[in-house]
Amino acid sequence: MTTIEPTITPLVVPVSLDDDDAADFRAYGELNRRICDEQVGLPDLAPDAAQMLPDWQDDTDSLDLGFVARVDDEIVGMITVSFAQEAEAHAAELDLLVPEAHWGRGVEDALLARAEAEARARGRSLLQLWSLHRPREADRMLVPRTGWGRIPATPLSDLAEANGFVLEQVERNSEFDLRSDPAPLRTALDDALAVAGADYRVIEWNMPTPPELRGGFAGVLARLSTDAPSGDMDFPEEAWDAERVVRREARLLGAGQAVSVVAVEHVSTGELVAYNELLIAADRTGVTHQFGTLVSKDHRGHRLGTIVKCANLLRWRELMPDSTVVSTFNAEENRPMLNINEAIGFVPVSYAGGWQRAL
């Protein structure tokens, strides 16, 4: 296939998707879904342009930049670069979006080089990216440095390896059928509540989080960056307070999305020590995405993960009866959480590889 030299320009972030300058951002949403469909047959893994726009418009907690590759005015690929804004953040996280029809012509190389230049210019010392993989065996299977999980090689993983990236971690993408019999969920929840006992109580709400819970919710959200398994991927410890909770929820809800939260409070301290979030786009018939799920390290072993997952799934069936499936990602080494998922009916549908490279 002939190598081409695309023209690369910054992705414009519009005020509204109806604005005259919004065409590229709308194309970004469409391309994101196309890539997920081509790579794993799951276009709904990707948020649409309306869901992404509020995040791109607010760079307080994360700065997002994008670059568009064109040949003869045709968009042939894009790359996005995200910069966490914590002072100790070292990495730039990349998302390379080049469709099959244009792969192998030099577009992916040009975009990767442009993103690397941006990361260097902003003083970052690491590049990170994620690759998607179908749940199948192939002639060449890749094992991460954690030793947990394996994924089939793909053109994107080949490109990552060729450019010095190391496969650090594999995550499993699982789905739960919301139309299935809810009885196993209720049984699992009752059993877990009995194990947890009177030391813990369940709290439920729909975003936005009530003001009296924001501080506690900020505390448990912060632990996701430190307590969740991440292999050797370099993620900064995130600083959370009530104001950051408000900012995050404005971004989520501003796109017409809805979020249900189930948390567990440690009764004697009043501390929130576990939580689970379920999110759906403005189209309430679409796929539900499980966002954060965490049990604080000091409170593991009390079945709190089962409590928040099962309680929120049961709650969600009542809140969003037209959504048929929940999608979630978990690190392959996170066996406690995967054990819960498997026990209540989640099944694997795809995998993701976490790659990292020092600059």
Short mmCIF file of C-alpha atoms in Angstrom, two decimals:
data_model
loop_
_atom_site.label_atom_id
_atom_site.label_comp_id
_atom_site.label_asym_id
_atom_site.label_seq_id
_atom_site.Cartn_x
_atom_site.Cartn_y
_atom_site.Cartn_z
CA MET A 1 0.00 0.00 0.00
CA THR A 2 1.31 3.45 -0.95
CA THR A 3 2.58 5.64 1.88
CA ILE A 4 0.88 9.02 2.13
CA GLU A 5 1.72 12.23 3.96
CA PRO A 6 -1.41 13.53 5.65
CA THR A 7 -2.00 17.11 6.66
CA ILE A 8 -2.42 17.25 10.44
CA THR A 9 -4.34 20.04 12.16
CA PRO A 10 -5.61 20.56 15.73
CA LEU A 11 -9.08 19.30 16.55
CA VAL A 12 -11.39 22.27 17.14
CA VAL A 13 -13.46 22.07 20.33
CA PRO A 14 -16.73 23.88 19.62
CA VAL A 15 -19.01 25.64 22.07
CA SER A 16 -21.90 23.61 20.67
CA LEU A 17 -22.20 20.69 18.28
CA ASP A 18 -24.55 22.86 16.22
CA ASP A 19 -21.87 25.48 15.59
CA ASP A 20 -20.27 25.97 12.18
CA ASP A 21 -16.89 24.81 13.52
CA ALA A 22 -18.24 21.58 15.06
CA ALA A 23 -17.95 19.30 12.02
CA ASP A 24 -14.60 17.80 13.02
CA PHE A 25 -15.71 17.14 16.58
CA ARG A 26 -18.85 15.40 15.32
CA ALA A 27 -16.59 13.37 13.02
CA TYR A 28 -14.44 12.51 16.04
CA GLY A 29 -17.44 10.95 17.76
CA GLU A 30 -18.34 8.97 14.65
CA LEU A 31 -14.75 7.81 14.13
CA ASN A 32 -14.45 6.70 17.75
CA ARG A 33 -17.48 4.44 17.37
CA ARG A 34 -16.25 3.17 13.99
CA ILE A 35 -12.92 2.12 15.49
CA CYS A 36 -14.58 0.24 18.35
CA ASP A 37 -16.82 -1.50 15.83
CA GLU A 38 -13.94 -2.46 13.54
CA GLN A 39 -11.66 -3.66 16.32
CA VAL A 40 -14.06 -5.57 18.58
CA GLY A 41 -17.55 -5.28 17.10
CA LEU A 42 -18.76 -3.08 19.98
CA PRO A 43 -19.38 0.48 18.73
CA ASP A 44 -21.20 1.39 21.95
CA LEU A 45 -17.96 1.12 23.90
CA ALA A 46 -17.27 4.61 22.58
CA PRO A 47 -19.11 7.69 23.81
CA ASP A 48 -20.59 9.91 21.13
CA ALA A 49 -19.61 13.51 20.45
CA ALA A 50 -22.30 14.92 22.73
CA GLN A 51 -21.08 12.82 25.65
CA MET A 52 -17.43 13.80 25.11
CA LEU A 53 -17.82 17.52 24.49
CA PRO A 54 -18.27 18.66 28.15
CA ASP A 55 -15.02 16.91 29.13
CA TRP A 56 -13.15 18.62 26.33
CA GLN A 57 -14.54 22.03 27.24
CA ASP A 58 -13.30 21.85 30.85
CA ASP A 59 -9.54 21.39 31.29
CA THR A 60 -9.46 21.95 35.06
CA ASP A 61 -8.75 18.31 35.90
CA SER A 62 -7.63 16.92 32.53
CA LEU A 63 -6.48 18.70 29.38
CA ASP A 64 -7.61 17.00 26.17
CA LEU A 65 -6.07 17.81 22.80
CA GLY A 66 -6.80 16.27 19.42
CA PHE A 67 -5.20 16.19 15.99
CA VAL A 68 -6.94 15.45 12.67
CA ALA A 69 -5.19 13.83 9.71
CA ARG A 70 -6.49 14.60 6.24
CA VAL A 71 -5.67 13.62 2.68
CA ASP A 72 -7.36 15.70 -0.02
CA ASP A 73 -9.83 17.07 2.57
CA GLU A 74 -10.84 13.55 3.65
CA ILE A 75 -10.36 12.70 7.33
CA VAL A 76 -8.16 9.60 7.44
CA GLY A 77 -7.50 9.43 11.16
CA MET A 78 -7.23 11.26 14.46
CA ILE A 79 -5.27 11.06 17.68
CA THR A 80 -6.17 12.48 21.06
CA VAL A 81 -3.77 13.31 23.89
CA SER A 82 -4.94 13.64 27.50
CA PHE A 83 -2.88 15.29 30.22
CA ALA A 84 -3.86 14.75 33.86
CA GLN A 85 -3.44 18.08 35.64
CA GLU A 86 -1.97 16.86 38.94
CA ALA A 87 1.44 18.41 39.59
CA GLU A 88 3.10 14.99 39.73
CA ALA A 89 1.54 13.69 36.50
CA HIS A 90 4.21 12.32 34.14
CA ALA A 91 2.22 10.69 31.33
CA ALA A 92 0.35 11.68 28.23
CA GLU A 93 -2.47 9.23 27.39
CA LEU A 94 -3.02 8.67 23.67
CA ASP A 95 -6.00 7.35 21.74
CA LEU A 96 -5.06 6.54 18.13
CA LEU A 97 -8.04 6.38 15.76
CA VAL A 98 -7.16 5.23 12.25
CA PRO A 99 -9.75 3.10 10.41
CA GLU A 100 -8.80 -0.10 8.63
CA ALA A 101 -9.20 1.53 5.21
CA HIS A 102 -6.33 3.95 5.95
CA TRP A 103 -4.12 1.82 8.19
CA GLY A 104 -0.66 0.95 6.90
CA ARG A 105 -0.29 4.06 4.72
CA GLY A 106 1.73 6.09 7.19
CA VAL A 107 -1.24 7.89 8.78
CA GLU A 108 -0.82 6.15 12.12
CA ASP A 109 2.91 6.89 12.20
CA ALA A 110 2.39 10.58 11.43
CA LEU A 111 -0.27 10.94 14.12
CA LEU A 112 1.80 9.10 16.72
CA ALA A 113 4.77 11.35 15.99
CA ARG A 114 2.59 14.46 16.33
CA ALA A 115 1.25 13.30 19.70
CA GLU A 116 4.74 12.46 20.96
CA ALA A 117 5.94 15.94 20.01
CA GLU A 118 3.06 17.47 21.96
CA ALA A 119 3.83 15.32 25.01
CA ARG A 120 7.49 16.33 24.94
CA ALA A 121 6.60 19.99 24.53
CA ARG A 122 4.45 19.79 27.66
CA GLY A 123 7.19 18.15 29.70
CA ARG A 124 5.73 14.64 29.94
CA SER A 125 8.13 11.71 30.28
CA LEU A 126 5.76 8.82 29.47
CA LEU A 127 3.33 7.89 26.73
CA GLN A 128 0.38 5.58 27.43
CA LEU A 129 -2.18 4.06 25.10
CA TRP A 130 -4.82 1.33 25.12
CA SER A 131 -5.52 -1.24 22.43
CA LEU A 132 -8.77 -3.20 21.95
CA HIS A 133 -8.83 -6.95 21.26
CA ARG A 134 -11.41 -9.58 20.43
CA PRO A 135 -11.75 -12.55 22.84
CA ARG A 136 -10.04 -15.10 20.60
CA GLU A 137 -6.86 -17.07 20.22
CA ALA A 138 -4.35 -16.08 17.54
CA ASP A 139 -0.98 -17.23 16.29
CA ARG A 140 0.68 -14.58 18.41
CA MET A 141 -0.69 -13.94 21.88
CA LEU A 142 0.68 -11.14 24.08
CA VAL A 143 1.11 -11.38 27.85
CA PRO A 144 1.49 -8.20 29.95
CA ARG A 145 4.20 -7.62 32.52
CA THR A 146 1.66 -8.30 35.28
CA GLY A 147 1.45 -11.90 33.99
CA TRP A 148 -2.36 -11.72 34.12
CA GLY A 149 -4.38 -12.20 30.93
CA ARG A 150 -3.36 -12.45 27.29
CA ILE A 151 -4.49 -10.74 24.10
CA PRO A 152 -4.13 -11.47 20.39
CA ALA A 153 -1.74 -9.27 18.44
CA THR A 154 -3.36 -6.58 16.28
CA PRO A 155 -2.04 -3.90 13.92
CA LEU A 156 -2.23 -1.37 16.77
CA SER A 157 -0.35 -3.60 19.20
CA ASP A 158 2.25 -4.25 16.49
CA LEU A 159 2.65 -0.49 16.04
CA ALA A 160 2.99 -0.01 19.79
CA GLU A 161 5.69 -2.67 20.06
CA ALA A 162 7.54 -1.28 17.05
CA ASN A 163 7.62 2.14 18.73
CA GLY A 164 9.00 0.87 22.03
CA PHE A 165 5.80 0.58 24.06
CA VAL A 166 5.60 -2.17 26.69
CA LEU A 167 2.39 -4.08 27.41
CA GLU A 168 1.89 -3.41 31.11
CA GLN A 169 -1.65 -4.65 31.80
CA VAL A 170 -4.66 -6.42 30.32
CA GLU A 171 -8.22 -5.45 31.18
CA ARG A 172 -11.29 -7.58 30.60
CA ASN A 173 -14.42 -6.00 29.16
CA SER A 174 -17.50 -7.84 30.43
CA GLU A 175 -21.23 -7.46 29.87
CA PHE A 176 -24.24 -8.18 32.07
CA ASP A 177 -27.68 -8.91 30.61
CA LEU A 178 -30.16 -6.61 32.34
CA ARG A 179 -33.03 -8.76 31.05
CA SER A 180 -31.84 -11.81 32.98
CA ASP A 181 -33.58 -13.21 36.07
CA PRO A 182 -32.86 -10.80 38.96
CA ALA A 183 -33.20 -13.52 41.62
CA PRO A 184 -29.45 -14.38 41.68
CA LEU A 185 -28.64 -10.70 42.23
CA ARG A 186 -31.03 -10.49 45.16
CA THR A 187 -29.65 -13.67 46.70
CA ALA A 188 -26.06 -12.50 46.33
CA LEU A 189 -26.95 -9.12 47.82
CA ASP A 190 -28.75 -10.63 50.82
CA ASP A 191 -25.85 -12.98 51.51
CA ALA A 192 -23.31 -10.15 51.27
CA LEU A 193 -25.34 -7.87 53.54
CA ALA A 194 -25.43 -10.62 56.14
CA VAL A 195 -21.63 -10.95 56.01
CA ALA A 196 -21.08 -7.17 56.23
CA GLY A 197 -23.43 -6.90 59.18
CA ALA A 198 -24.32 -3.81 61.16
CA ASP A 199 -20.90 -2.20 60.71
CA TYR A 200 -21.91 -1.00 57.24
CA ARG A 201 -24.94 0.60 55.63
CA VAL A 202 -25.95 1.17 52.01
CA ILE A 203 -26.54 4.66 50.60
CA GLU A 204 -28.04 5.25 47.14
CA TRP A 205 -28.53 8.37 45.04
CA ASN A 206 -28.84 9.71 41.51
CA MET A 207 -26.30 12.29 40.44
CA PRO A 208 -25.86 15.12 41.24
CA THR A 209 -24.52 13.96 44.60
CA PRO A 210 -26.31 15.60 47.56
CA PRO A 211 -24.15 18.34 49.13
CA GLU A 212 -23.81 16.49 52.43
CA LEU A 213 -22.27 13.48 50.66
CA ARG A 214 -19.84 15.27 48.35
CA GLY A 215 -16.90 15.32 50.73
CA GLY A 216 -17.19 11.62 51.53
CA PHE A 217 -17.71 10.74 47.89
CA ALA A 218 -14.60 12.75 46.96
CA GLY A 219 -12.62 10.65 49.43
CA VAL A 220 -13.60 7.32 47.92
CA LEU A 221 -13.16 8.62 44.35
CA ALA A 222 -9.61 9.62 45.21
CA ARG A 223 -8.83 6.06 46.28
CA LEU A 224 -9.62 4.75 42.79
CA SER A 225 -6.32 6.24 41.60
CA THR A 226 -4.33 4.54 44.39
CA ASP A 227 -6.19 1.36 45.37
CA ALA A 228 -7.26 -0.03 41.98
CA PRO A 229 -4.80 -2.48 40.34
CA SER A 230 -2.84 -0.76 37.56
CA GLY A 231 0.30 -2.85 37.09
CA ASP A 232 3.22 -0.54 36.36
CA MET A 233 1.10 2.01 34.54
CA ASP A 234 2.09 5.39 35.95
CA PHE A 235 -1.08 7.11 37.18
CA PRO A 236 -0.85 10.10 39.55
CA GLU A 237 -2.62 10.13 42.87
CA GLU A 238 -5.67 12.26 42.20
CA ALA A 239 -6.63 15.12 44.50
CA TRP A 240 -10.38 15.20 45.12
CA ASP A 241 -12.62 17.54 47.07
CA ALA A 242 -16.28 18.51 46.94
CA GLU A 243 -15.63 21.10 44.22
CA ARG A 244 -14.05 18.49 41.95
CA VAL A 245 -17.06 16.21 42.49
CA VAL A 246 -19.32 19.07 41.36
CA ARG A 247 -17.17 19.72 38.26
CA ARG A 248 -17.13 16.07 37.29
CA GLU A 249 -20.87 15.68 37.66
CA ALA A 250 -21.55 18.83 35.64
CA ARG A 251 -19.56 17.30 32.80
CA LEU A 252 -21.39 13.98 33.04
CA LEU A 253 -24.89 15.33 33.42
CA GLY A 254 -24.37 18.18 30.97
CA ALA A 255 -24.51 15.71 28.09
CA GLY A 256 -27.92 14.41 29.14
CA GLN A 257 -26.46 11.35 30.79
CA ALA A 258 -27.86 9.79 33.96
CA VAL A 259 -25.80 8.20 36.75
CA SER A 260 -26.84 6.01 39.67
CA VAL A 261 -24.48 5.64 42.63
CA VAL A 262 -24.58 3.01 45.35
CA ALA A 263 -22.10 3.45 48.19
CA VAL A 264 -21.36 1.77 51.50
CA GLU A 265 -20.79 3.79 54.65
CA HIS A 266 -18.70 2.53 57.56
CA VAL A 267 -21.16 3.27 60.34
CA SER A 268 -18.75 3.95 63.20
CA THR A 269 -16.66 6.48 61.25
CA GLY A 270 -19.22 7.82 58.77
CA GLU A 271 -16.69 7.21 55.98
CA LEU A 272 -17.76 6.08 52.51
CA VAL A 273 -15.64 2.98 51.86
CA ALA A 274 -17.09 1.45 48.68
CA TYR A 275 -19.02 2.64 45.65
CA ASN A 276 -20.34 1.67 42.24
CA GLU A 277 -21.55 3.92 39.41
CA LEU A 278 -23.80 3.09 36.46
CA LEU A 279 -24.11 5.57 33.60
CA ILE A 280 -26.27 5.82 30.49
CA ALA A 281 -26.36 8.34 27.67
CA ALA A 282 -29.34 10.52 26.76
CA ASP A 283 -30.65 7.55 24.77
CA ARG A 284 -32.05 5.49 27.62
CA THR A 285 -32.32 2.39 25.40
CA GLY A 286 -28.56 2.22 24.90
CA VAL A 287 -25.75 0.39 26.64
CA THR A 288 -25.20 1.15 30.32
CA HIS A 289 -21.58 1.69 31.35
CA GLN A 290 -20.25 0.86 34.76
CA PHE A 291 -17.88 3.66 35.66
CA GLY A 292 -16.03 3.52 38.95
CA THR A 293 -16.23 0.59 41.35
CA LEU A 294 -13.99 0.43 44.40
CA VAL A 295 -13.70 -1.03 47.87
CA SER A 296 -11.16 0.77 50.05
CA LYS A 297 -8.21 -1.45 50.94
CA ASP A 298 -8.88 -1.23 54.67
CA HIS A 299 -12.41 -2.56 54.26
CA ARG A 300 -11.93 -5.45 51.86
CA GLY A 301 -13.07 -8.92 52.87
CA HIS A 302 -16.56 -7.87 53.96
CA ARG A 303 -18.34 -8.50 50.62
CA LEU A 304 -18.77 -4.76 50.03
CA GLY A 305 -17.97 -5.12 46.32
CA THR A 306 -20.84 -7.56 45.91
CA ILE A 307 -23.12 -5.21 47.81
CA VAL A 308 -22.51 -2.13 45.68
CA LYS A 309 -22.59 -4.03 42.38
CA CYS A 310 -25.72 -6.05 43.05
CA ALA A 311 -27.63 -3.21 44.72
CA ASN A 312 -26.91 -0.85 41.83
CA LEU A 313 -27.83 -3.42 39.16
CA LEU A 314 -31.14 -4.07 40.88
CA ARG A 315 -31.75 -0.35 41.28
CA TRP A 316 -30.85 0.28 37.64
CA ARG A 317 -33.42 -2.22 36.38
CA GLU A 318 -36.07 -0.03 37.94
CA LEU A 319 -34.55 3.29 36.90
CA MET A 320 -33.70 2.37 33.30
CA PRO A 321 -35.94 -0.51 32.22
CA ASP A 322 -35.18 0.00 28.52
CA SER A 323 -31.42 -0.51 28.77
CA THR A 324 -30.53 -4.13 28.06
CA VAL A 325 -26.85 -4.51 28.94
CA VAL A 326 -24.15 -3.20 31.30
CA SER A 327 -20.54 -2.98 30.09
CA THR A 328 -17.54 -2.83 32.43
CA PHE A 329 -13.73 -3.08 32.39
CA ASN A 330 -11.63 -4.73 35.11
CA ALA A 331 -7.92 -5.48 35.35
CA GLU A 332 -7.22 -9.18 34.83
CA GLU A 333 -5.22 -9.26 38.07
CA ASN A 334 -8.22 -7.89 39.97
CA ARG A 335 -9.52 -11.37 40.75
CA PRO A 336 -11.74 -10.33 43.68
CA MET A 337 -13.78 -8.03 41.43
CA LEU A 338 -13.78 -10.50 38.52
CA ASN A 339 -14.94 -13.24 40.87
CA ILE A 340 -17.93 -11.08 41.77
CA ASN A 341 -18.66 -10.33 38.13
CA GLU A 342 -18.49 -13.96 37.10
CA ALA A 343 -20.65 -15.08 40.02
CA ILE A 344 -23.49 -12.68 39.19
CA GLY A 345 -23.50 -13.22 35.43
CA PHE A 346 -21.03 -10.91 33.66
CA VAL A 347 -19.41 -12.53 30.60
CA PRO A 348 -16.24 -11.39 28.75
CA VAL A 349 -16.80 -9.77 25.35
CA SER A 350 -13.47 -8.03 24.61
CA TYR A 351 -10.13 -7.08 26.13
CA ALA A 352 -7.94 -3.99 26.34
CA GLY A 353 -4.16 -3.74 26.54
CA GLY A 354 -2.49 -0.98 28.51
CA TRP A 355 0.78 0.14 26.91
CA GLN A 356 3.46 2.48 28.20
CA ARG A 357 6.67 3.95 26.86
CA ALA A 358 9.27 6.20 28.45
CA LEU A 359 10.31 9.26 26.45
#
